[in-house]
XYZ file of N, CA and C in Angstrom:
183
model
N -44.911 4.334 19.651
C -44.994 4.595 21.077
C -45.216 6.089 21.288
N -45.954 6.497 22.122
C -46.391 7.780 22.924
C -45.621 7.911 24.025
N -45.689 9.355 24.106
C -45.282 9.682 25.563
C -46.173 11.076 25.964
N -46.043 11.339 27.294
C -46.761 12.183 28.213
C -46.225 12.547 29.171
N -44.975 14.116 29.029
C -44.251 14.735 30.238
C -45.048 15.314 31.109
N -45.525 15.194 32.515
C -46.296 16.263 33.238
C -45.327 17.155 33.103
N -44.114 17.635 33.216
C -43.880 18.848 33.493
C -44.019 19.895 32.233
N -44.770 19.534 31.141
C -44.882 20.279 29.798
C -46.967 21.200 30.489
N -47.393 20.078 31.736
C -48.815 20.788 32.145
C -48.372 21.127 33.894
N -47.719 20.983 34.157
C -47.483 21.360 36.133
C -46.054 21.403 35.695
N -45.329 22.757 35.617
C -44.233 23.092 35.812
C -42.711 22.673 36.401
N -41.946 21.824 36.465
C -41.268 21.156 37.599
C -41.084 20.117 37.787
N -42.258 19.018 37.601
C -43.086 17.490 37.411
C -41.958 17.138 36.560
N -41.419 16.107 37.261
C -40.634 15.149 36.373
C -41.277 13.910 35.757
N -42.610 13.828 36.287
C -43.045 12.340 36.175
C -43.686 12.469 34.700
N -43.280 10.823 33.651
C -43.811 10.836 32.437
C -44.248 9.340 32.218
N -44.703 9.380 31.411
C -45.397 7.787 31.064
C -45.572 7.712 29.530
N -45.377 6.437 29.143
C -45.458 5.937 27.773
C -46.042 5.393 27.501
N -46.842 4.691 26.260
C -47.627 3.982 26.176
C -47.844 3.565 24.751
N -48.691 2.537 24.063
C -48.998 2.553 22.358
C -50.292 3.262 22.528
N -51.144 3.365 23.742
C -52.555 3.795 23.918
C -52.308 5.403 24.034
N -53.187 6.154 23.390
C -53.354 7.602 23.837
C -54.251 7.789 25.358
N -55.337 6.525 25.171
C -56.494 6.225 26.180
C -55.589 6.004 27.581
N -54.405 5.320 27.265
C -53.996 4.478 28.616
C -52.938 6.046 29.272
N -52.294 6.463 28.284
C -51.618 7.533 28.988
C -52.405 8.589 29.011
N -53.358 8.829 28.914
C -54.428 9.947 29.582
C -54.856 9.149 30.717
N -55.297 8.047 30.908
C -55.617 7.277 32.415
C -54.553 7.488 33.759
N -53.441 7.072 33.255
C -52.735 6.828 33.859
C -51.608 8.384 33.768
N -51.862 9.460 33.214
C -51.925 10.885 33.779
C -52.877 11.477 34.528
N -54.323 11.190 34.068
C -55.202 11.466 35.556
C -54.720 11.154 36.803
N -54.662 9.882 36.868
C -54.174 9.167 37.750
C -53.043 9.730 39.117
N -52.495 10.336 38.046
C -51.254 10.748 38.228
C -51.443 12.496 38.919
N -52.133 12.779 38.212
C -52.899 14.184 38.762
C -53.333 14.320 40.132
N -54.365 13.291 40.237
C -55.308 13.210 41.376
C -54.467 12.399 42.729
N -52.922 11.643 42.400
C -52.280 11.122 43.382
C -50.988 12.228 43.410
N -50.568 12.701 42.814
C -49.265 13.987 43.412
C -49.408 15.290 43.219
N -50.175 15.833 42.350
C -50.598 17.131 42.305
C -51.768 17.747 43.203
N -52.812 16.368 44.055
C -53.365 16.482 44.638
C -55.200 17.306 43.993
N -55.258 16.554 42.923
C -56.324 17.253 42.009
C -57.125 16.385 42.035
N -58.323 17.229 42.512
C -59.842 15.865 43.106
C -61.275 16.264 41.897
N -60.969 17.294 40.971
C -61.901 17.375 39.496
C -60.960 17.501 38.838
N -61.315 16.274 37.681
C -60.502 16.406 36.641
C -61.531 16.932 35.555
N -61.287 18.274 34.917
C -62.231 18.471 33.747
C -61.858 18.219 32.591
N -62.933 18.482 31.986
C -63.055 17.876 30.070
C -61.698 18.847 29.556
N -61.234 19.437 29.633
C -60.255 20.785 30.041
C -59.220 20.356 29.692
N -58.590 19.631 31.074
C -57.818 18.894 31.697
C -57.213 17.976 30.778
N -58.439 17.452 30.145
C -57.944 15.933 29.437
C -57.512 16.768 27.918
N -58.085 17.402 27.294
C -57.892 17.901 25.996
C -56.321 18.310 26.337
N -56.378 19.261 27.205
C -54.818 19.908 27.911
C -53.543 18.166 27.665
N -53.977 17.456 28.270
C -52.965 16.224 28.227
C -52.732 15.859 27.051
N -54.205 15.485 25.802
C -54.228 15.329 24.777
C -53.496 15.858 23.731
N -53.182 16.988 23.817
C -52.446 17.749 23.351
C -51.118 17.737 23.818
N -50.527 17.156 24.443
C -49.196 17.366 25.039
C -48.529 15.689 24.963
N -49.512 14.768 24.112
C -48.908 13.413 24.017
C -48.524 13.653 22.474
N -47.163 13.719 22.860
C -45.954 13.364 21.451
C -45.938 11.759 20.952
N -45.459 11.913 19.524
C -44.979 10.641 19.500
C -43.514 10.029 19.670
N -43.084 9.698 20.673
C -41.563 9.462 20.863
C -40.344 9.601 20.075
N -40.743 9.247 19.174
C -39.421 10.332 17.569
C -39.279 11.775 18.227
N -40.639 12.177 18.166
C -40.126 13.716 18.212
C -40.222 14.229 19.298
N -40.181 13.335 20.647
C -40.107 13.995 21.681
C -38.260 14.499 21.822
N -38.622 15.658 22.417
C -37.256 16.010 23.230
C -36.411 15.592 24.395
């Protein structure tokens, strides 16, 4: 299992999501972007940025 803290990319953000997919919790962090952070371009950027910040649940904190 994966996980994906926003507040490790938007400061504060409590909201996180889990998943077995890397695909599904980058979806469903866009998602997540563009409905509470209020972010209407998501760039190639963006996603590498998330990509990088999905742990695998052992070693999350």
């Amino acid at each position: 299992m994966k996980t994906f803290h926003c507040g490790t990319l938007v400061p504060g953000c409590d909201w996180h999501t889990r998943s077995d997919s890397e695909a599904e919790i980058v979806s469903r962090s866009v998602d997540h972007l563009r409905q509470t952070h209020g972010e209407t371009i998501i760039r190639e950027s963006m996603i590498e940025q998330i990509k990088a910040r999905i742990q695998d649940e052992q070693d999350a904190a």
